[in-house]
């Protein structure tokens, strides 16, 4: 069974419903694009993918292929089933939001935090709060002194990850609109990505 | 004006109301004890100290003296005003909770997540959700490969930190009950700490 490839335009968000056992392939169509990613238990949105629980459960800052991504109730929610990129992802950084852009001098600027809200609203849903996302493809190494500096992602056009649902999960993707820092490449230009649901 | 030194017994939590400008001195009475620490806006508990926002605002994994600790709305909530310890604190790890202890083989075990709930309840309050704490004194270095391993804290008896409130803040401390790993020292023994409010 072939399913449609759906584009997520630059600077926007999209929510995807995954049944347990099915998966979503997230394709970095043009390369260098960071995708803030959230997971919510379909039956109870107060259970969500949690970076601070995932780090403890994995004993590692960043997930690798075959790792589970855990919820705030320490349940496996998604599995990072495949990754053709160099495997650089971030679990440390809050989603960008209007306050951040205001501090950077922009009164009107798309943000991942707003994209999350809008993507869930398109399904008639709202999350009780805004969890820290898994920043797929974001390159923010931890310096020896603990410094965090975002540098361009080592991701080429066509690289993809596959997330498999362990439980019925709403996955939300946001193509990060950051154009002040090289979050989305040295050209500082947000780009679209695409996804495809893979039935279980 | 001298204020009382209040003990936080081992394995328990305590909530402290701080007016803007006042501070709390947290004393590691016997050394080696980790203290999970939260902050909530007194006027609206949905605004809370956020590790993922603090890391972005500081550009660093861990706060240092004179750093602000930011809320999920990117406002300075507390300032790490003094620190006589070696300055090793953790922002990466979720609070321990009953699920974690069940996985470790304990059906009944005190936890920081429950201590947070109980400490707020003692003031007639409840938080909308359980944010990632600032794990004061916790020693969880990030390995070169991203590995996270908790080792004994380099904190001696009498070391203290001072947190000054930027806005009216409820601070919650939990003396971490972890006794499976050397979180609270090589003796794996949870210990009491103490705090003292310092008027502004």
mmCIF file of C-alpha atoms in Angstrom:
data_model
loop_
_atom_site.group_PDB
_atom_site.id
_atom_site.type_symbol
_atom_site.label_atom_id
_atom_site.label_comp_id
_atom_site.label_asym_id
_atom_site.label_seq_id
_atom_site.Cartn_x
_atom_site.Cartn_y
_atom_site.Cartn_z
ATOM 1 C CA UNK A 1 0.000 0.000 0.000
ATOM 2 C CA UNK A 2 1.392 3.331 -1.073
ATOM 3 C CA UNK A 3 0.486 6.431 0.871
ATOM 4 C CA UNK A 4 0.683 10.037 -0.131
ATOM 5 C CA UNK A 5 3.733 12.157 0.499
ATOM 6 C CA UNK A 6 2.527 15.340 2.164
ATOM 7 C CA UNK A 7 4.520 18.551 2.207
ATOM 8 C CA UNK A 8 4.954 20.622 5.341
ATOM 9 C CA UNK A 9 5.616 24.100 3.947
ATOM 10 C CA UNK A 10 8.405 26.214 5.432
ATOM 11 C CA UNK A 11 7.473 27.877 8.759
ATOM 12 C CA UNK A 12 4.360 25.755 9.381
ATOM 13 C CA UNK A 13 3.165 22.785 11.412
ATOM 14 C CA UNK A 14 1.216 19.628 10.761
ATOM 15 C CA UNK A 15 -0.285 16.999 13.083
ATOM 16 C CA UNK A 16 -0.338 13.345 12.036
ATOM 17 C CA UNK A 17 -2.397 10.592 13.663
ATOM 18 C CA UNK A 18 -0.499 7.323 13.983
ATOM 19 C CA UNK A 19 -2.059 4.052 15.066
ATOM 20 C CA UNK A 20 0.164 1.811 17.194
ATOM 21 C CA UNK A 21 2.414 -0.136 14.824
ATOM 22 C CA UNK A 22 2.227 2.352 11.992
ATOM 23 C CA UNK A 23 5.019 4.816 11.293
ATOM 24 C CA UNK A 24 5.780 8.143 9.721
ATOM 25 C CA UNK A 25 8.719 8.860 7.431
ATOM 26 C CA UNK A 26 9.929 12.439 7.777
ATOM 27 C CA UNK A 27 11.891 13.533 4.725
ATOM 28 C CA UNK A 28 14.295 16.469 4.800
ATOM 29 C CA UNK A 29 13.393 17.304 1.204
ATOM 30 C CA UNK A 30 15.946 20.042 0.616
ATOM 31 C CA UNK A 31 18.340 19.278 3.483
ATOM 32 C CA UNK A 32 19.378 21.471 6.442
ATOM 33 C CA UNK A 33 15.874 21.933 7.839
ATOM 34 C CA UNK A 34 15.177 21.472 11.536
ATOM 35 C CA UNK A 35 11.806 19.920 12.432
ATOM 36 C CA UNK A 36 10.513 20.429 15.967
ATOM 37 C CA UNK A 37 8.664 17.205 16.772
ATOM 38 C CA UNK A 38 6.160 16.360 19.500
ATOM 39 C CA UNK A 39 4.204 13.223 20.379
ATOM 40 C CA UNK A 40 0.947 13.035 22.336
ATOM 41 C CA UNK A 41 -1.006 10.005 23.522
ATOM 42 C CA UNK A 42 -4.119 10.028 21.294
ATOM 43 C CA UNK A 43 -6.327 9.024 24.230
ATOM 44 C CA UNK A 44 -4.953 11.581 26.719
ATOM 45 C CA UNK A 45 -2.918 14.552 25.556
ATOM 46 C CA UNK A 46 -1.521 15.134 29.050
ATOM 47 C CA UNK A 47 0.756 12.189 28.261
ATOM 48 C CA UNK A 48 3.374 13.435 25.815
ATOM 49 C CA UNK A 49 6.826 12.626 24.554
ATOM 50 C CA UNK A 50 9.226 14.041 27.136
ATOM 51 C CA UNK A 51 12.846 14.865 26.461
ATOM 52 C CA UNK A 52 13.790 14.859 30.166
ATOM 53 C CA UNK A 53 12.300 11.396 30.670
ATOM 54 C CA UNK A 54 13.775 10.079 27.402
ATOM 55 C CA UNK A 55 17.277 11.236 28.401
ATOM 56 C CA UNK A 56 17.042 9.401 31.739
ATOM 57 C CA UNK A 57 15.568 6.245 30.198
ATOM 58 C CA UNK A 58 18.229 6.126 27.451
ATOM 59 C CA UNK A 59 21.142 7.321 29.631
ATOM 60 C CA UNK A 60 22.079 9.574 26.752
ATOM 61 C CA UNK A 61 21.455 13.152 25.615
ATOM 62 C CA UNK A 62 20.303 12.202 22.110
ATOM 63 C CA UNK A 63 18.352 9.222 20.745
ATOM 64 C CA UNK A 64 19.846 6.840 18.192
ATOM 65 C CA UNK A 65 18.305 4.343 15.768
ATOM 66 C CA UNK A 66 16.254 1.663 17.588
ATOM 67 C CA UNK A 67 15.866 3.860 20.676
ATOM 68 C CA UNK A 68 12.448 4.441 22.118
ATOM 69 C CA UNK A 69 11.208 7.961 22.789
ATOM 70 C CA UNK A 70 9.496 7.963 26.166
ATOM 71 C CA UNK A 71 6.486 9.802 27.520
ATOM 72 C CA UNK A 72 6.293 11.780 30.741
ATOM 73 C CA UNK A 73 4.882 8.539 32.223
ATOM 74 C CA UNK A 74 8.023 6.701 31.114
ATOM 75 C CA UNK A 75 6.188 4.658 28.482
ATOM 76 C CA UNK A 76 7.685 4.076 25.050
ATOM 77 C CA UNK A 77 5.600 6.271 22.740
ATOM 78 C CA UNK A 78 7.590 6.268 19.487
ATOM 79 C CA UNK A 79 10.631 4.368 18.224
ATOM 80 C CA UNK A 80 13.323 6.021 16.103
ATOM 81 C CA UNK A 81 13.179 3.139 13.628
ATOM 82 C CA UNK A 82 15.370 4.503 10.814
ATOM 83 C CA UNK A 83 17.659 7.469 10.263
ATOM 84 C CA UNK A 84 19.631 8.071 7.062
ATOM 85 C CA UNK A 85 20.953 11.420 8.351
ATOM 86 C CA UNK A 86 24.150 11.614 10.432
ATOM 87 C CA UNK A 87 21.922 11.197 13.500
ATOM 88 C CA UNK A 88 22.367 14.662 14.941
ATOM 89 C CA UNK A 89 19.212 15.732 16.783
ATOM 90 C CA UNK A 90 18.602 17.997 19.769
ATOM 91 C CA UNK A 91 16.675 17.358 22.986
ATOM 92 C CA UNK A 92 17.807 20.424 24.940
ATOM 93 C CA UNK A 93 16.147 23.470 23.407
ATOM 94 C CA UNK A 94 12.673 24.883 23.926
ATOM 95 C CA UNK A 95 10.619 25.568 20.809
ATOM 96 C CA UNK A 96 10.981 29.081 19.402
ATOM 97 C CA UNK A 97 8.026 31.301 20.301
ATOM 98 C CA UNK A 98 6.777 34.883 19.853
ATOM 99 C CA UNK A 99 8.656 36.083 22.967
ATOM 100 C CA UNK A 100 11.945 34.803 21.558
ATOM 101 C CA UNK A 101 11.418 36.567 18.240
ATOM 102 C CA UNK A 102 10.343 39.763 19.993
ATOM 103 C CA UNK A 103 13.658 39.676 21.904
ATOM 104 C CA UNK A 104 15.418 39.255 18.554
ATOM 105 C CA UNK A 105 13.617 42.319 17.178
ATOM 106 C CA UNK A 106 10.668 40.741 15.331
ATOM 107 C CA UNK A 107 7.146 41.622 16.373
ATOM 108 C CA UNK A 108 5.521 39.335 13.820
ATOM 109 C CA UNK A 109 7.315 36.065 13.137
ATOM 110 C CA UNK A 110 6.119 32.478 12.738
ATOM 111 C CA UNK A 111 7.238 30.158 15.543
ATOM 112 C CA UNK A 112 7.293 26.457 16.353
ATOM 113 C CA UNK A 113 5.305 27.007 19.564
ATOM 114 C CA UNK A 114 2.460 28.599 17.575
ATOM 115 C CA UNK A 115 2.739 25.940 14.868
ATOM 116 C CA UNK A 116 2.174 23.255 17.529
ATOM 117 C CA UNK A 117 -1.008 24.964 18.714
ATOM 118 C CA UNK A 118 -2.315 25.484 15.165
ATOM 119 C CA UNK A 119 -1.514 21.930 14.032
ATOM 120 C CA UNK A 120 -3.390 20.398 16.966
ATOM 121 C CA UNK A 121 -6.273 22.856 16.521
ATOM 122 C CA UNK A 122 -6.638 21.633 12.919
ATOM 123 C CA UNK A 123 -7.589 18.253 14.449
ATOM 124 C CA UNK A 124 -9.857 19.937 17.021
ATOM 125 C CA UNK A 125 -7.313 19.266 19.765
ATOM 126 C CA UNK A 126 -5.293 21.323 22.209
ATOM 127 C CA UNK A 127 -2.438 20.275 24.473
ATOM 128 C CA UNK A 128 -2.540 21.130 28.183
ATOM 129 C CA UNK A 129 0.930 22.680 27.854
ATOM 130 C CA UNK A 130 3.816 23.022 25.420
ATOM 131 C CA UNK A 131 6.383 20.258 26.063
ATOM 132 C CA UNK A 132 10.034 20.538 25.045
ATOM 133 C CA UNK A 133 10.184 19.170 21.474
ATOM 134 C CA UNK A 134 12.573 16.661 19.960
ATOM 135 C CA UNK A 135 14.352 18.993 17.561
ATOM 136 C CA UNK A 136 14.903 16.617 14.701
ATOM 137 C CA UNK A 137 18.071 17.387 12.710
ATOM 138 C CA UNK A 138 19.033 20.345 14.962
ATOM 139 C CA UNK A 139 22.786 20.596 15.529
ATOM 140 C CA UNK A 140 23.492 22.045 18.959
ATOM 141 C CA UNK A 141 26.580 20.316 20.345
ATOM 142 C CA UNK A 142 27.344 20.574 24.054
ATOM 143 C CA UNK A 143 30.752 22.254 24.429
ATOM 144 C CA UNK A 144 33.324 21.024 26.958
ATOM 145 C CA UNK A 145 32.344 23.958 29.202
ATOM 146 C CA UNK A 146 28.631 23.261 28.726
ATOM 147 C CA UNK A 147 28.203 25.966 26.065
ATOM 148 C CA UNK A 148 25.339 25.479 23.604
ATOM 149 C CA UNK A 149 25.747 26.984 20.141
ATOM 150 C CA UNK A 150 23.482 26.112 17.222
ATOM 151 C CA UNK A 151 25.381 25.391 13.988
ATOM 152 C CA UNK A 152 24.147 24.247 10.559
ATOM 153 C CA UNK A 153 22.750 20.686 10.490
ATOM 154 C CA UNK A 154 24.818 18.062 8.623
ATOM 155 C CA UNK A 155 21.717 16.889 6.764
ATOM 156 C CA UNK A 156 21.541 16.539 3.007
ATOM 157 C CA UNK A 157 18.509 16.702 0.757
ATOM 158 C CA UNK A 158 16.531 13.464 0.907
ATOM 159 C CA UNK A 159 17.778 12.320 4.319
ATOM 160 C CA UNK A 160 14.939 10.930 6.395
ATOM 161 C CA UNK A 161 13.966 9.468 9.743
ATOM 162 C CA UNK A 162 11.187 6.968 10.466
ATOM 163 C CA UNK A 163 9.227 7.189 13.719
ATOM 164 C CA UNK A 164 7.148 4.114 14.580
ATOM 165 C CA UNK A 165 4.259 4.481 17.028
ATOM 166 C CA UNK A 166 4.282 2.173 20.051
ATOM 167 C CA UNK A 167 0.894 3.482 21.180
ATOM 168 C CA UNK A 168 -1.737 5.484 19.277
ATOM 169 C CA UNK A 169 0.065 8.806 18.961
ATOM 170 C CA UNK A 170 -0.509 12.261 17.523
ATOM 171 C CA UNK A 171 2.822 13.378 16.071
ATOM 172 C CA UNK A 172 3.276 17.082 15.359
ATOM 173 C CA UNK A 173 5.975 18.436 13.045
ATOM 174 C CA UNK A 174 6.967 22.085 12.745
ATOM 175 C CA UNK A 175 9.407 23.282 10.097
ATOM 176 C CA UNK A 176 11.362 25.661 12.305
ATOM 177 C CA UNK A 177 10.995 29.270 11.055
ATOM 178 C CA UNK A 178 14.325 30.402 12.582
ATOM 179 C CA UNK A 179 16.072 32.736 10.122
ATOM 180 C CA UNK A 180 18.272 34.718 12.533
ATOM 181 C CA UNK A 181 20.745 31.937 13.377
ATOM 182 C CA UNK A 182 22.040 29.130 11.093
ATOM 183 C CA UNK A 183 19.614 26.652 12.697
ATOM 184 C CA UNK A 184 18.291 25.710 9.241
ATOM 185 C CA UNK A 185 21.598 25.941 7.388
ATOM 186 C CA UNK A 186 24.237 28.526 6.634
ATOM 187 C CA UNK A 187 21.744 30.281 4.301
ATOM 188 C CA UNK A 188 19.480 30.920 7.334
ATOM 189 C CA UNK A 189 16.512 30.061 5.140
ATOM 190 C CA UNK A 190 13.588 27.945 6.400
ATOM 191 C CA UNK A 191 12.604 25.209 3.946
ATOM 192 C CA UNK A 192 9.726 22.763 3.529
ATOM 193 C CA UNK A 193 9.950 19.094 4.488
ATOM 194 C CA UNK A 194 7.604 16.201 3.729
ATOM 195 C CA UNK A 195 6.184 13.174 5.462
ATOM 196 C CA UNK A 196 4.584 9.887 4.525
ATOM 197 C CA UNK A 197 2.570 7.613 6.797
ATOM 198 C CA UNK A 198 3.707 3.976 6.606
ATOM 199 C CA UNK A 199 0.890 1.620 7.642
ATOM 200 C CA UNK A 200 1.902 -1.017 10.222
ATOM 201 C CA UNK B 1 16.555 40.555 60.607
ATOM 202 C CA UNK B 2 17.321 36.905 61.253
ATOM 203 C CA UNK B 3 15.011 34.253 59.912
ATOM 204 C CA UNK B 4 14.623 30.679 60.978
ATOM 205 C CA UNK B 5 16.605 27.863 59.418
ATOM 206 C CA UNK B 6 14.114 25.189 58.422
ATOM 207 C CA UNK B 7 15.076 21.572 57.841
ATOM 208 C CA UNK B 8 13.851 19.619 54.852
ATOM 209 C CA UNK B 9 14.038 16.014 56.091
ATOM 210 C CA UNK B 10 15.492 13.335 53.838
ATOM 211 C CA UNK B 11 13.061 12.104 51.128
ATOM 212 C CA UNK B 12 10.591 14.996 51.523
ATOM 213 C CA UNK B 13 9.572 18.259 49.891
ATOM 214 C CA UNK B 14 8.848 21.789 51.040
ATOM 215 C CA UNK B 15 7.367 24.815 49.253
ATOM 216 C CA UNK B 16 8.631 28.309 50.086
ATOM 217 C CA UNK B 17 6.914 31.574 49.134
ATOM 218 C CA UNK B 18 9.356 34.257 48.028
ATOM 219 C CA UNK B 19 8.404 37.874 47.397
ATOM 220 C CA UNK B 20 10.251 39.558 44.519
ATOM 221 C CA UNK B 21 13.610 40.745 45.870
ATOM 222 C CA UNK B 22 13.776 38.251 48.710
ATOM 223 C CA UNK B 23 15.900 35.116 48.499
ATOM 224 C CA UNK B 24 16.283 31.631 49.874
ATOM 225 C CA UNK B 25 19.553 30.093 51.035
ATOM 226 C CA UNK B 26 19.596 26.340 50.464
ATOM 227 C CA UNK B 27 22.149 24.641 52.692
ATOM 228 C CA UNK B 28 23.531 21.185 51.924
ATOM 229 C CA UNK B 29 23.751 20.444 55.642
ATOM 230 C CA UNK B 30 25.550 17.113 55.423
ATOM 231 C CA UNK B 31 26.917 17.358 51.875
ATOM 232 C CA UNK B 32 26.258 15.117 48.858
ATOM 233 C CA UNK B 33 22.492 15.634 48.787
ATOM 234 C CA UNK B 34 20.698 16.441 45.538
ATOM 235 C CA UNK B 35 17.759 18.857 45.805
ATOM 236 C CA UNK B 36 15.217 18.860 42.978
ATOM 237 C CA UNK B 37 14.102 22.488 42.704
ATOM 238 C CA UNK B 38 11.109 24.079 40.985
ATOM 239 C CA UNK B 39 9.855 27.636 40.692
ATOM 240 C CA UNK B 40 6.283 28.767 39.969
ATOM 241 C CA UNK B 41 4.890 32.239 39.399
ATOM 242 C CA UNK B 42 2.858 32.914 42.574
ATOM 243 C CA UNK B 43 0.105 34.587 40.530
ATOM 244 C CA UNK B 44 -0.181 31.895 37.834
ATOM 245 C CA UNK B 45 1.283 28.456 38.370
ATOM 246 C CA UNK B 46 1.192 27.689 34.630
ATOM 247 C CA UNK B 47 4.286 29.911 34.448
ATOM 248 C CA UNK B 48 7.154 27.925 35.889
ATOM 249 C CA UNK B 49 10.931 27.745 35.836
ATOM 250 C CA UNK B 50 11.835 25.891 32.648
ATOM 251 C CA UNK B 51 15.121 24.130 32.062
ATOM 252 C CA UNK B 52 14.685 24.065 28.260
ATOM 253 C CA UNK B 53 14.060 27.809 28.139
ATOM 254 C CA UNK B 54 16.861 28.554 30.626
ATOM 255 C CA UNK B 55 19.383 26.577 28.535
ATOM 256 C CA UNK B 56 18.484 28.566 25.401
ATOM 257 C CA UNK B 57 18.503 31.925 27.206
ATOM 258 C CA UNK B 58 21.888 31.227 28.858
ATOM 259 C CA UNK B 59 23.447 29.437 25.863
ATOM 260 C CA UNK B 60 24.709 26.882 28.336
ATOM 261 C CA UNK B 61 23.621 23.526 29.787
ATOM 262 C CA UNK B 62 24.048 24.573 33.421
ATOM 263 C CA UNK B 63 23.520 27.884 35.244
ATOM 264 C CA UNK B 64 26.378 29.694 37.006
ATOM 265 C CA UNK B 65 26.465 32.379 39.695
ATOM 266 C CA UNK B 66 24.681 35.571 38.572
ATOM 267 C CA UNK B 67 22.693 33.698 35.925
ATOM 268 C CA UNK B 68 18.950 34.087 35.780
ATOM 269 C CA UNK B 69 16.698 31.045 35.741
ATOM 270 C CA UNK B 70 13.978 31.626 33.168
ATOM 271 C CA UNK B 71 10.325 30.701 33.032
ATOM 272 C CA UNK B 72 8.506 28.994 30.168
ATOM 273 C CA UNK B 73 7.570 32.551 29.119
ATOM 274 C CA UNK B 74 11.280 33.470 28.989
ATOM 275 C CA UNK B 75 11.035 35.797 31.994
ATOM 276 C CA UNK B 76 13.739 35.808 34.664
ATOM 277 C CA UNK B 77 12.092 34.111 37.659
ATOM 278 C CA UNK B 78 15.022 33.443 40.007
ATOM 279 C CA UNK B 79 18.694 34.450 40.051
ATOM 280 C CA UNK B 80 21.415 32.052 41.185
ATOM 281 C CA UNK B 81 22.893 34.750 43.412
ATOM 282 C CA UNK B 82 25.510 32.740 45.357
ATOM 283 C CA UNK B 83 26.992 29.258 45.219
ATOM 284 C CA UNK B 84 29.728 28.029 47.570
ATOM 285 C CA UNK B 85 29.602 24.510 46.054
ATOM 286 C CA UNK B 86 31.723 23.600 42.998
ATOM 287 C CA UNK B 87 28.755 24.718 40.883
ATOM 288 C CA UNK B 88 27.765 21.328 39.545
ATOM 289 C CA UNK B 89 24.007 21.195 38.956
ATOM 290 C CA UNK B 90 21.815 19.305 36.483
ATOM 291 C CA UNK B 91 19.141 20.574 34.111
ATOM 292 C CA UNK B 92 18.687 17.400 32.045
ATOM 293 C CA UNK B 93 16.935 14.818 34.192
ATOM 294 C CA UNK B 94 13.252 14.380 34.967
ATOM 295 C CA UNK B 95 12.309 14.102 38.638
ATOM 296 C CA UNK B 96 12.215 10.549 39.995
ATOM 297 C CA UNK B 97 8.683 9.218 40.277
ATOM 298 C CA UNK B 98 6.781 6.069 41.289
ATOM 299 C CA UNK B 99 7.086 4.572 37.775
ATOM 300 C CA UNK B 100 10.877 4.910 37.905
ATOM 301 C CA UNK B 101 11.080 3.176 41.283
ATOM 302 C CA UNK B 102 8.690 0.437 40.151
ATOM 303 C CA UNK B 103 11.042 -0.224 37.212
ATOM 304 C CA UNK B 104 13.902 -0.433 39.724
ATOM 305 C CA UNK B 105 11.941 -2.988 41.779
ATOM 306 C CA UNK B 106 10.337 -0.817 44.446
ATOM 307 C CA UNK B 107 6.562 -0.717 44.741
ATOM 308 C CA UNK B 108 6.580 1.806 47.575
ATOM 309 C CA UNK B 109 9.285 4.464 47.442
ATOM 310 C CA UNK B 110 9.272 8.203 48.079
ATOM 311 C CA UNK B 111 9.908 10.288 44.949
ATOM 312 C CA UNK B 112 10.635 13.892 43.996
ATOM 313 C CA UNK B 113 7.580 14.026 41.707
ATOM 314 C CA UNK B 114 5.295 13.119 44.632
ATOM 315 C CA UNK B 115 7.172 15.491 46.941
ATOM 316 C CA UNK B 116 6.421 18.349 44.531
ATOM 317 C CA UNK B 117 2.705 17.579 44.605
ATOM 318 C CA UNK B 118 2.629 17.243 48.406
ATOM 319 C CA UNK B 119 4.671 20.413 49.015
ATOM 320 C CA UNK B 120 2.345 22.510 46.852
ATOM 321 C CA UNK B 121 -0.728 20.861 48.390
ATOM 322 C CA UNK B 122 0.495 21.969 51.829
ATOM 323 C CA UNK B 123 -0.026 25.543 50.561
ATOM 324 C CA UNK B 124 -3.387 24.644 49.038
ATOM 325 C CA UNK B 125 -1.877 24.744 45.542
ATOM 326 C CA UNK B 126 -1.426 22.367 42.643
ATOM 327 C CA UNK B 127 0.627 22.752 39.490
ATOM 328 C CA UNK B 128 -0.966 22.117 36.087
ATOM 329 C CA UNK B 129 1.880 19.742 35.264
ATOM 330 C CA UNK B 130 5.243 18.537 36.557
ATOM 331 C CA UNK B 131 8.048 20.567 34.935
ATOM 332 C CA UNK B 132 11.618 19.315 34.628
ATOM 333 C CA UNK B 133 13.341 20.421 37.852
ATOM 334 C CA UNK B 134 16.666 22.154 38.329
ATOM 335 C CA UNK B 135 18.499 19.336 40.074
ATOM 336 C CA UNK B 136 20.603 21.353 42.448
ATOM 337 C CA UNK B 137 23.956 19.703 43.245
ATOM 338 C CA UNK B 138 23.278 16.704 40.935
ATOM 339 C CA UNK B 139 26.393 15.519 39.123
ATOM 340 C CA UNK B 140 25.461 14.117 35.733
ATOM 341 C CA UNK B 141 28.218 15.047 33.286
ATOM 342 C CA UNK B 142 27.552 14.781 29.554
ATOM 343 C CA UNK B 143 30.079 12.304 28.106
ATOM 344 C CA UNK B 144 31.835 12.944 24.798
ATOM 345 C CA UNK B 145 29.413 10.464 23.165
ATOM 346 C CA UNK B 146 26.410 12.070 24.870
ATOM 347 C CA UNK B 147 26.256 9.457 27.637
ATOM 348 C CA UNK B 148 24.638 10.541 30.907
ATOM 349 C CA UNK B 149 25.827 8.822 34.080
ATOM 350 C CA UNK B 150 25.018 10.104 37.555
ATOM 351 C CA UNK B 151 28.031 10.156 39.894
ATOM 352 C CA UNK B 152 28.408 11.417 43.486
ATOM 353 C CA UNK B 153 28.091 15.205 43.857
ATOM 354 C CA UNK B 154 31.279 17.102 44.764
ATOM 355 C CA UNK B 155 29.433 18.965 47.519
ATOM 356 C CA UNK B 156 30.674 19.163 51.088
ATOM 357 C CA UNK B 157 28.684 19.691 54.273
ATOM 358 C CA UNK B 158 27.680 23.328 54.654
ATOM 359 C CA UNK B 159 27.914 24.266 50.979
ATOM 360 C CA UNK B 160 24.986 26.433 49.960
ATOM 361 C CA UNK B 161 23.330 28.264 47.083
ATOM 362 C CA UNK B 162 21.211 31.425 47.244
ATOM 363 C CA UNK B 163 18.255 31.871 44.884
ATOM 364 C CA UNK B 164 16.873 35.402 44.660
ATOM 365 C CA UNK B 165 13.325 35.923 43.392
ATOM 366 C CA UNK B 166 12.888 38.271 40.446
ATOM 367 C CA UNK B 167 9.095 37.943 40.613
ATOM 368 C CA UNK B 168 6.873 36.591 43.403
ATOM 369 C CA UNK B 169 7.747 32.907 43.237
ATOM 370 C CA UNK B 170 6.842 29.662 44.940
ATOM 371 C CA UNK B 171 10.062 27.649 45.210
ATOM 372 C CA UNK B 172 9.770 23.925 45.889
ATOM 373 C CA UNK B 173 12.658 21.825 47.191
ATOM 374 C CA UNK B 174 12.718 18.020 47.294
ATOM 375 C CA UNK B 175 15.530 16.117 48.995
ATOM 376 C CA UNK B 176 15.906 13.427 46.346
ATOM 377 C CA UNK B 177 15.075 9.980 47.802
ATOM 378 C CA UNK B 178 17.256 8.093 45.280
ATOM 379 C CA UNK B 179 19.083 5.277 47.078
ATOM 380 C CA UNK B 180 19.719 2.905 44.157
ATOM 381 C CA UNK B 181 22.368 4.995 42.359
ATOM 382 C CA UNK B 182 25.064 7.255 43.927
ATOM 383 C CA UNK B 183 22.957 10.356 43.164
ATOM 384 C CA UNK B 184 23.198 11.449 46.805
ATOM 385 C CA UNK B 185 26.767 10.299 47.406
ATOM 386 C CA UNK B 186 28.749 7.078 47.327
ATOM 387 C CA UNK B 187 26.855 5.916 50.451
ATOM 388 C CA UNK B 188 23.594 6.030 48.419
ATOM 389 C CA UNK B 189 21.908 7.519 51.474
ATOM 390 C CA UNK B 190 19.368 10.367 51.203
ATOM 391 C CA UNK B 191 20.046 13.139 53.728
ATOM 392 C CA UNK B 192 18.231 16.230 54.998
ATOM 393 C CA UNK B 193 19.037 19.751 53.843
ATOM 394 C CA UNK B 194 17.948 23.120 55.238
ATOM 395 C CA UNK B 195 16.838 26.480 53.961
ATOM 396 C CA UNK B 196 16.566 30.015 55.237
ATOM 397 C CA UNK B 197 14.540 32.845 53.701
ATOM 398 C CA UNK B 198 16.572 36.051 53.318
ATOM 399 C CA UNK B 199 14.286 39.097 53.185
ATOM 400 C CA UNK B 200 14.966 41.495 50.331
#
